[in-house]
Coordinates of C-alpha atoms and ligand atoms in Angstrom, one line a residue:
X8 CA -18.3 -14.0 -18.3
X9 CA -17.5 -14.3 -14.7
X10 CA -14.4 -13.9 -13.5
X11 CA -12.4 -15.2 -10.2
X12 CA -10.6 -13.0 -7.5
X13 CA -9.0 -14.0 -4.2
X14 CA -8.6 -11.3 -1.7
X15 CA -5.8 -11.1 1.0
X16 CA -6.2 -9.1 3.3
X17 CA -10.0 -9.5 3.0
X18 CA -11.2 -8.3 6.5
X19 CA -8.8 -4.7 6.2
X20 CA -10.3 -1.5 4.9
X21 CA -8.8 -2.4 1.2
X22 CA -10.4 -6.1 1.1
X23 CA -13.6 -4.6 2.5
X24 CA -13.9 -1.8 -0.2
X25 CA -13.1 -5.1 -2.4
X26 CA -15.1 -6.8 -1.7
X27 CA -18.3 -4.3 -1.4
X28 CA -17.5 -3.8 -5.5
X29 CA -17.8 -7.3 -5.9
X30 CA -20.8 -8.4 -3.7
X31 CA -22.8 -5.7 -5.5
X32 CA -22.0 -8.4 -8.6
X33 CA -22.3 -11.1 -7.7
X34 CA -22.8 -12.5 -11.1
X35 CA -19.5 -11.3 -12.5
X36 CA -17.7 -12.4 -9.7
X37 CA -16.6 -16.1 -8.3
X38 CA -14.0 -15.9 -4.9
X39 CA -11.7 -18.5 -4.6
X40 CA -9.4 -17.2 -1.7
X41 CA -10.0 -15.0 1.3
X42 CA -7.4 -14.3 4.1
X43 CA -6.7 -12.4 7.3
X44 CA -4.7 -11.9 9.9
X45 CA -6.4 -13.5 13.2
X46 CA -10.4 -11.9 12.6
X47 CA -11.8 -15.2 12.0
X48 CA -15.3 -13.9 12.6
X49 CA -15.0 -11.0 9.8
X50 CA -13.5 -13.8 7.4
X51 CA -16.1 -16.2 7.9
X52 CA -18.9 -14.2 7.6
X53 CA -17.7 -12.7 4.1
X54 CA -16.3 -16.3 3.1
X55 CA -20.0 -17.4 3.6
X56 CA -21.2 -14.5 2.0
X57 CA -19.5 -14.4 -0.9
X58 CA -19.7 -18.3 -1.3
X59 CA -15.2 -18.4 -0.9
X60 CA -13.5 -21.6 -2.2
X61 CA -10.9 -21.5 0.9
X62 CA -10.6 -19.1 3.9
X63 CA -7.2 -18.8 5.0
X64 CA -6.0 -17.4 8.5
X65 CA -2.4 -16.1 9.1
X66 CA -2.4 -16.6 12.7
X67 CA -1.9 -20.7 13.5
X68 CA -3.5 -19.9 16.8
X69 CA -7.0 -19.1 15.4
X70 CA -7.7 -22.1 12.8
X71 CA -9.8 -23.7 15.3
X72 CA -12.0 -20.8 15.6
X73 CA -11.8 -20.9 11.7
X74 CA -13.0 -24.2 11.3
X75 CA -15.4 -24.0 13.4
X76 CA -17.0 -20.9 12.4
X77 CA -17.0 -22.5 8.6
X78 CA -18.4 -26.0 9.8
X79 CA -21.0 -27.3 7.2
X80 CA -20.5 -24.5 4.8
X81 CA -17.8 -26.6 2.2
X82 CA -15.1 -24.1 2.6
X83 CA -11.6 -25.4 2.8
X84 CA -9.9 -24.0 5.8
X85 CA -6.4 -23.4 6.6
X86 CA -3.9 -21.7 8.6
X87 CA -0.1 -20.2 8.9
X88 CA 2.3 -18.3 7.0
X89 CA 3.1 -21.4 4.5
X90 CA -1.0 -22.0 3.4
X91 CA -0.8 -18.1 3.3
X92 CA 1.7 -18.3 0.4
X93 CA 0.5 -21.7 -1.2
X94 CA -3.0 -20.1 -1.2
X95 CA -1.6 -17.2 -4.0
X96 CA -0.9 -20.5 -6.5
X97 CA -4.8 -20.8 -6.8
X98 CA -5.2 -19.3 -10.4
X99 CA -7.6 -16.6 -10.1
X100 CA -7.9 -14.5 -12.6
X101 CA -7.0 -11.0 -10.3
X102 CA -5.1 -11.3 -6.8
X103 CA -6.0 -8.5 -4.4
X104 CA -2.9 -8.0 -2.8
X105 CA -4.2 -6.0 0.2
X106 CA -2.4 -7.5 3.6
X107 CA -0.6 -4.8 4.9
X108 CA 3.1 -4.4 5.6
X109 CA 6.0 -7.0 4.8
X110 CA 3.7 -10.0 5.8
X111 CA 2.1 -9.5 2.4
X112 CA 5.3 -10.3 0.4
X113 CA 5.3 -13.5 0.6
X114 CA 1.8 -14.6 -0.9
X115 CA 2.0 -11.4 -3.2
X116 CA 5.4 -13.0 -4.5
X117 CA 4.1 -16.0 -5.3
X118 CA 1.1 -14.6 -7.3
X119 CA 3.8 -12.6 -9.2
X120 CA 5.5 -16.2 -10.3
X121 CA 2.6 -17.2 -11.6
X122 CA 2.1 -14.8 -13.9
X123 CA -1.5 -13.7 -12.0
X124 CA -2.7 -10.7 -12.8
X125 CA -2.2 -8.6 -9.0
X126 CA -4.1 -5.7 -7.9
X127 CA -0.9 -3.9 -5.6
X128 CA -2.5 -2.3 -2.7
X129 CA 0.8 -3.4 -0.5
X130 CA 3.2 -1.2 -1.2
X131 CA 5.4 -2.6 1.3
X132 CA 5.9 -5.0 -0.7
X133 CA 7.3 -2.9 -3.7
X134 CA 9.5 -1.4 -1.0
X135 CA 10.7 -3.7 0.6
X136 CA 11.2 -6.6 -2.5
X137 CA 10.7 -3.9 -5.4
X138 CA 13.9 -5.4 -7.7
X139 CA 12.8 -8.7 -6.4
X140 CA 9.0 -8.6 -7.2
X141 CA 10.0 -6.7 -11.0
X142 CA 12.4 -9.5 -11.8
X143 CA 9.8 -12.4 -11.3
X144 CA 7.2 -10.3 -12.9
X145 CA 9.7 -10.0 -16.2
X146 CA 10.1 -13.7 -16.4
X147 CA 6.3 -15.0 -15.3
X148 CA 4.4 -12.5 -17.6
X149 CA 2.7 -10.7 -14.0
X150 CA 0.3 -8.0 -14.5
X151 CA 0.8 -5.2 -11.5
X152 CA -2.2 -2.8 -11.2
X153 CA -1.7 -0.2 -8.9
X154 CA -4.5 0.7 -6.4
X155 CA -2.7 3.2 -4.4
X156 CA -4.7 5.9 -5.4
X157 CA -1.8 7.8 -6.5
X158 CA 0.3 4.9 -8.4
X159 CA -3.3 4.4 -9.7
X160 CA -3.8 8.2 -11.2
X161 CA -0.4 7.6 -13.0
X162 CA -1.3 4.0 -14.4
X163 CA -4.4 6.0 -15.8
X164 CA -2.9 9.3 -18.0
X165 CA 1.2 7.4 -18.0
X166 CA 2.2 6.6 -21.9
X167 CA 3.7 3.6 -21.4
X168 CA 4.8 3.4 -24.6
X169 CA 6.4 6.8 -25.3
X170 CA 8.3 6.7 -21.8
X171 CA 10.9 9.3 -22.8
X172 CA 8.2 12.0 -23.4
X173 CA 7.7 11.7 -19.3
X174 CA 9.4 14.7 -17.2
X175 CA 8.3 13.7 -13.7
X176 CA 5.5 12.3 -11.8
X177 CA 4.4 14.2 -9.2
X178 CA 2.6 12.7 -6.6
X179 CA -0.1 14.4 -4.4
X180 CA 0.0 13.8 -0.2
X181 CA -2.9 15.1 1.3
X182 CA -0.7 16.3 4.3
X183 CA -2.4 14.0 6.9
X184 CA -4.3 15.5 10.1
X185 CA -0.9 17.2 11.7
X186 CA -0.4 19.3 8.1
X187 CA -0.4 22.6 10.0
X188 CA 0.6 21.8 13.6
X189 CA 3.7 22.9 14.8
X190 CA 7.1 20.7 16.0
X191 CA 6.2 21.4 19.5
X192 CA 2.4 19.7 19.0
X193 CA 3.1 17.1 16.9
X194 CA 5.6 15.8 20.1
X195 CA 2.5 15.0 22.1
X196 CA -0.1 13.9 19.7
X197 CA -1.7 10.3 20.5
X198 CA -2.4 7.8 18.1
X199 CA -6.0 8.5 18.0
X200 CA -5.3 11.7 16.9
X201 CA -2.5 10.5 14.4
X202 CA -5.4 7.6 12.9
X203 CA -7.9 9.9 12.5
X204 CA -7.2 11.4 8.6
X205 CA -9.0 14.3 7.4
X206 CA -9.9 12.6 4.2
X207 CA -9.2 9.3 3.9
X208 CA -10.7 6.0 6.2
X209 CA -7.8 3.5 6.1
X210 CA -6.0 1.2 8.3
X211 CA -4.4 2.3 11.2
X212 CA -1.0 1.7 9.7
X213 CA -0.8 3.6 6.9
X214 CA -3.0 6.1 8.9
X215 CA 0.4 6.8 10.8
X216 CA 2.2 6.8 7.6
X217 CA 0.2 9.1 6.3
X218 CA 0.5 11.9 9.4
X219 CA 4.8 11.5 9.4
X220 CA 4.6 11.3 5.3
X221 CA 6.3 8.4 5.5
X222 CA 3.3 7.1 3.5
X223 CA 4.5 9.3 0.7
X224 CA 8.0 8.4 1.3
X225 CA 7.3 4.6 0.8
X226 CA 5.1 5.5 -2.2
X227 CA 8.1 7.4 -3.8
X228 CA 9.7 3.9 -3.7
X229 CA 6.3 1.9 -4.8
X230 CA 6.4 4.6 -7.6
X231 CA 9.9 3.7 -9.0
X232 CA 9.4 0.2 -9.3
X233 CA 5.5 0.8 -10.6
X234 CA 6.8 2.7 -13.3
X235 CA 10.0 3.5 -16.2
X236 CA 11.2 6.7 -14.1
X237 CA 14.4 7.9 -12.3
X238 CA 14.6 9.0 -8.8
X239 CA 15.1 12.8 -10.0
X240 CA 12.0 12.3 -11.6
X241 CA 10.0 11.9 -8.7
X242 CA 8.5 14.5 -6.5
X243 CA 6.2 15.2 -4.1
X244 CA 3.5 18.0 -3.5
X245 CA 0.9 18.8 -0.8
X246 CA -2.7 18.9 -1.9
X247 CA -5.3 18.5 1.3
X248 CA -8.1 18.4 -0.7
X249 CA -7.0 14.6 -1.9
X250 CA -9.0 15.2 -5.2
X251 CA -5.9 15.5 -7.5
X252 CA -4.5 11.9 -6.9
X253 CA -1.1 12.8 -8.9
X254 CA 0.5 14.3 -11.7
X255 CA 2.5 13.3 -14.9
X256 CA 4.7 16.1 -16.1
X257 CA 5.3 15.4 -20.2
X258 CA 9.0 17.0 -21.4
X259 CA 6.6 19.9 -23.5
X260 CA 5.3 21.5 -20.0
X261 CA 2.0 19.6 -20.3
X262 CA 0.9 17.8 -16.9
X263 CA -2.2 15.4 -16.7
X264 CA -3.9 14.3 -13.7
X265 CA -6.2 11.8 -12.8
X266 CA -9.0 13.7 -10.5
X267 CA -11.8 11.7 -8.1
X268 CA -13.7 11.6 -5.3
X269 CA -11.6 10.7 -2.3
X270 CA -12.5 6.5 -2.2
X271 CA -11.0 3.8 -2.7
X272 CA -13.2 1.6 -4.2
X273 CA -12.7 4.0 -7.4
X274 CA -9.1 2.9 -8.1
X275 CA -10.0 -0.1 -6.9
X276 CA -12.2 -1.0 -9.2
X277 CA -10.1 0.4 -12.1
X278 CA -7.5 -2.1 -10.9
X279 CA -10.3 -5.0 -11.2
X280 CA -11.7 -4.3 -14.5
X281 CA -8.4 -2.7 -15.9
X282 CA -8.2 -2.4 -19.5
X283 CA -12.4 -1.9 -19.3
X284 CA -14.0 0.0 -16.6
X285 CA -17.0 -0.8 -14.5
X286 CA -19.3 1.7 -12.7
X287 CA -19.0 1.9 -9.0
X288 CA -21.4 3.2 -6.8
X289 CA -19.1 6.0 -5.7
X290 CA -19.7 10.1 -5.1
X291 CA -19.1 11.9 -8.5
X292 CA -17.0 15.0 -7.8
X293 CA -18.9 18.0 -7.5
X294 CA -16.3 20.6 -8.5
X295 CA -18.3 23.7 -7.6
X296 CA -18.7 22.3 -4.3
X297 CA -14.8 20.8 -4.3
X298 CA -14.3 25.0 -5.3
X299 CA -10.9 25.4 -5.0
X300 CA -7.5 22.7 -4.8
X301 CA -4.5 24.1 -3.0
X302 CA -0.8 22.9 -3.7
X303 CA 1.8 23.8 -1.2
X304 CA 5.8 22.3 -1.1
X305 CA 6.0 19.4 2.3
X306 CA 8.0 20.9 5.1
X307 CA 11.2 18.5 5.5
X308 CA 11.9 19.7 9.1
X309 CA 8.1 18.8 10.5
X310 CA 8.4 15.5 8.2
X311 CA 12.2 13.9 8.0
X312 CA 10.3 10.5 6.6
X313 CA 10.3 12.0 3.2
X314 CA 14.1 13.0 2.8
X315 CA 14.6 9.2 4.8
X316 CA 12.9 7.4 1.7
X317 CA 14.4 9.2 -0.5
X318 CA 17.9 8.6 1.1
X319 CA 17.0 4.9 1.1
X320 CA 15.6 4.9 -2.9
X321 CA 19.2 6.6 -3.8
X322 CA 20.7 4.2 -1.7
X323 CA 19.1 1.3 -3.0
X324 CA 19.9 -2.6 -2.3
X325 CA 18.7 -3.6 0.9
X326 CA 18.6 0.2 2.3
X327 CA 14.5 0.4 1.7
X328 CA 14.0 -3.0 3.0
X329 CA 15.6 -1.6 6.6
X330 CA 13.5 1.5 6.2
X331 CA 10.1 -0.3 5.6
X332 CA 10.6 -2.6 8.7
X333 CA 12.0 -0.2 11.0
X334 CA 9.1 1.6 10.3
X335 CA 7.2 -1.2 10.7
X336 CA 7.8 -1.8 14.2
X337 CA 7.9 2.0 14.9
X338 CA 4.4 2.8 14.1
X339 CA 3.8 -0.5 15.9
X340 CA 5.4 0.7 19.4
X341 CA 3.6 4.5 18.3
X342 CA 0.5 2.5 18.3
X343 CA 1.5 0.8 21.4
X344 CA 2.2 3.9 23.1
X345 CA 5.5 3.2 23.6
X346 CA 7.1 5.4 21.3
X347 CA 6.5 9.1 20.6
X348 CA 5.1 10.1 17.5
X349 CA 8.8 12.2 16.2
X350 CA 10.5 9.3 17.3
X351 CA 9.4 7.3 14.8
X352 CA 11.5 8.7 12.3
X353 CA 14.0 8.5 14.4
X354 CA 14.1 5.2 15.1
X355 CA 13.9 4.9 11.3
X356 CA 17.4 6.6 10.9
X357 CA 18.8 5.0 13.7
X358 CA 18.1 1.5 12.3
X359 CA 19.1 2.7 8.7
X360 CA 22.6 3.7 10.1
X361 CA 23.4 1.0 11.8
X362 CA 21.8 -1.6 9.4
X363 CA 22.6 -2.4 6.2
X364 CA 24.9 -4.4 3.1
X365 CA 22.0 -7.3 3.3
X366 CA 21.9 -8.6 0.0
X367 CA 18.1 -8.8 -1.2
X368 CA 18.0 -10.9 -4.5
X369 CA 15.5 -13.5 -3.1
X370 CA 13.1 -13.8 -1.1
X371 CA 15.0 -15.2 2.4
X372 CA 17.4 -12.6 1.7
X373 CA 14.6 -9.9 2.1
X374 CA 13.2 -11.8 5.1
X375 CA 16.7 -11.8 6.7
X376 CA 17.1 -8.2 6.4
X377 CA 13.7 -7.4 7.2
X378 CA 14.3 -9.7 10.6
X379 CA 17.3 -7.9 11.1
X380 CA 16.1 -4.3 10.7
X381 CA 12.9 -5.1 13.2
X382 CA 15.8 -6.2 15.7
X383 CA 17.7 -3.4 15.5
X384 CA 14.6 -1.0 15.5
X385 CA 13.0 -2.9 18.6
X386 CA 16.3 -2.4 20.6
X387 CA 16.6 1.5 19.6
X388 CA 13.0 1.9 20.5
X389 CA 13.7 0.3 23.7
X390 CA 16.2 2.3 24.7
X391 CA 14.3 5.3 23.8
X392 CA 11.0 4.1 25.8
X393 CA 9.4 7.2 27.0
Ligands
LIG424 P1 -5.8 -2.8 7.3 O1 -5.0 -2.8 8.5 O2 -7.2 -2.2 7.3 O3 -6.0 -4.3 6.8 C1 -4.9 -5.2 6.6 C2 -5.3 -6.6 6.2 O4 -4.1 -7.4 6.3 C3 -6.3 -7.2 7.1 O5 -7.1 -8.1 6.4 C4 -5.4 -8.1 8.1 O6 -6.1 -9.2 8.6 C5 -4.3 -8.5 7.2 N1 -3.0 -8.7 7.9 C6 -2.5 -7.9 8.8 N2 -1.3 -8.4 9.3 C7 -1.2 -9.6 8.7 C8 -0.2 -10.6 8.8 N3 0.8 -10.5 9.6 N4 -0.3 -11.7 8.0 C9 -1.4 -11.8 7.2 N5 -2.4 -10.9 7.0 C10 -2.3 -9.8 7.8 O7 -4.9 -2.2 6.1 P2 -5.4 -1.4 4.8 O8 -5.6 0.1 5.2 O9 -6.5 -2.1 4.2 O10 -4.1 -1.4 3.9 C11 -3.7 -2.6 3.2 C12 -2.6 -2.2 2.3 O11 -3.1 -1.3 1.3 C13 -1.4 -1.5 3.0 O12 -0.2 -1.9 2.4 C14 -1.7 -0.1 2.7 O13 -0.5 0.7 2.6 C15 -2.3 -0.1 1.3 N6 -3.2 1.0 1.0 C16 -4.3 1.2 1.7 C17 -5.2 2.3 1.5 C18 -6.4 2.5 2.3 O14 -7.2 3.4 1.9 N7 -6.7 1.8 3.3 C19 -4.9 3.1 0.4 C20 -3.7 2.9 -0.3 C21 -2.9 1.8 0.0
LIG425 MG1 -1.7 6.5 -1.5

């Protein structure tokens, strides 16, 4: 039986491990929706490819360029934040939720009132919206799958149905590339050093993320919405190896783990086949070569973003919403080069102080605060321009 998938974010490194599962079946698989930002080339060539329903671009600018690319082929086209969202009310049977940052929630919202079945790879989302996004899922019948390879290790050895025999969940950071480097050098790394992971080939986003741990800050959050735990039940633990992908600590001292080569497409395609499995054509771990896995506690003076999230989780309401954005535009301006890579969290904090009390119950409250927070964090980066 073949069953349907749309894909946003189809041209970023999540949609194109995607979408590599499900081109090497192509008779298990029909597309309906494929989106991205503004590459119109990369989105017509898989829409094409893959024989897509309807392409959608973001970016209103670049449907010209769409249509034309997709001329002849009998691919609907469209364009713009609003198609973005009415595109997620095409009832696939699995939404790839894989646009990164607070862009997704809209169209990853909308799956969730339908009742689709969403394969979460945008955790900002969960951050950001995480009460919101639960609460439509409760009354639509939504199926969230993790992919986050972490959220996605504790989907697979969690017993959802005995939750009280759960101590903790511990998740596993690899570190990211500045692990052992010292205050003093991690003031004047670049952002080609701070994209380029040790393990892991992702997007240059949560590439960042992953260097201030602000990655496993926001997946703190992602975790306490993914799953029937309290915030003192969540902690963190360094692993560089990235071959543990997380822990779940049962009350009698047992802990299970979900091991596996580092790549996505395994918990991706865990997410796509979930309750069955399918193979993938990924590296089996070879543990005599693996040969050993260190652990070691994350230093909070190198990495304030973890003891931030957490502030914001205990603070709750619209305090991780602020956090996410302010991020957001942080790693944007890091990116840019105009902010320093430890000022990022401090633009975080900054923003988080000054901003906050936004109700987030739907989703223009969430965009409000969100709009806020990236106004606040803009002006604080500007005045710390360097
Ligand atoms: P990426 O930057 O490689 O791709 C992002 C995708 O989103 C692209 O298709 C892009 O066109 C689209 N996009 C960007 N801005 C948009 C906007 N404003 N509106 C609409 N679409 C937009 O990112 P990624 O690394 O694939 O990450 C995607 C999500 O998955 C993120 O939330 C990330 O945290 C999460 N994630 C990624 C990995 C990984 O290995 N890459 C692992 C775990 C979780
Ligand atoms: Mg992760």
């Amino acid at each position: 039986m073949t069953r349907s998938i749309s894909i946003f974010g189809a041209t970023g490194s999540v949609g194109r491990s995607t979408i590599d599962l499900v081109a090497r079946e192509p008779e298990r698989w029909s597309v309906d929706v494929l989106t991205a930002n503004r590459d119109v080339r990369g989105l017509a060539a898989e829409a094409r490819r893959l024989g897509a329903r309807i392409a959608v671009v973001a970016d209103e600018a670049a449907y010209g360029d769409l249509k034309d690319a997709l001329a002849g082929s009998g691919i609907e086209t469209a364009a713009g934040a609003k198609a973005l969202a009415d595109a997620a009310d095409v009832p696939s049977d699995i939404v790839m939720a894989a646009i990164v940052g607070a862009a997704g929630l809209p169209p990853t919202l909308r799956a969730v009132e339908r009742g689709a079945c969403v394969a979460f790879a945008n955790k900002e989302t969960l951050v950001c919206a995480g009460e919101l996004v639960n609460a439509r899922a409760k009354l639509s019948g939504a199926h969230l799958l993790p992919v986050d390879s972490e959220h996605n290790a504790i989907h697979q050895v969690f017993d959802f149905d005995n939750p009280e025999r759960i101590a903790r969940i511990i998740l596993t950071a690899s570190g990211g590339p500045f692990r052992s480097r010292s205050l003093a050098e991690m003031a004047a790394v670049t952002p080609s050093q701070a994209v380029a992971h040790p393990v892991w080939s992702m997007g240059a986003k949560i590439s960042v993320d992953s260097a201030t741990l602000m990655n496993k800050g926001l997946e703190l959050i992602e975790a306490y919405h993914l799953f029937p735990v309290e915030e003192r039940q969540l902690d963190v633990i360094v692993h560089p190896q990235s071959v543990v992908h997380s822990f779940v600590e049962y009350v009698d001292g047992s802990m299970l783990a979900q091991l596996g080569a580092p790549d996505m497409r395994i918990p991706i395609a865990y997410a796509l086949s979930w309750p069955d499995r399918m193979a993938t054509p990924c590296a089996k771990l070879d543990l005599a070569k693996v040969a050993r896995l260190d652990f070691e506690a994350p230093d909070p003076e190198r990495f304030p973003a973890l003891r931030l999230a957490r502030a914001a989780l205990v603070s709750g309401g619209s305090s991780p919403t602020v956090l996410n954005a302010a991020n957001e535009v942080a790693v944007a301006a890091f990116l840019d080069g105009r902010l320093g890579f430890l000022d990022i969290a401090v633009i975080v904090e900054q923003t988080m102080d000054a901003v906050g009390g936004y109700a987030v119950e739907s989703l223009e409250d969430v965009l409000a605060c969100d709009r806020e927070a990236r106004r606040v964090g803009e002006m604080h980066i500007k005045g710390r321009a360097h």
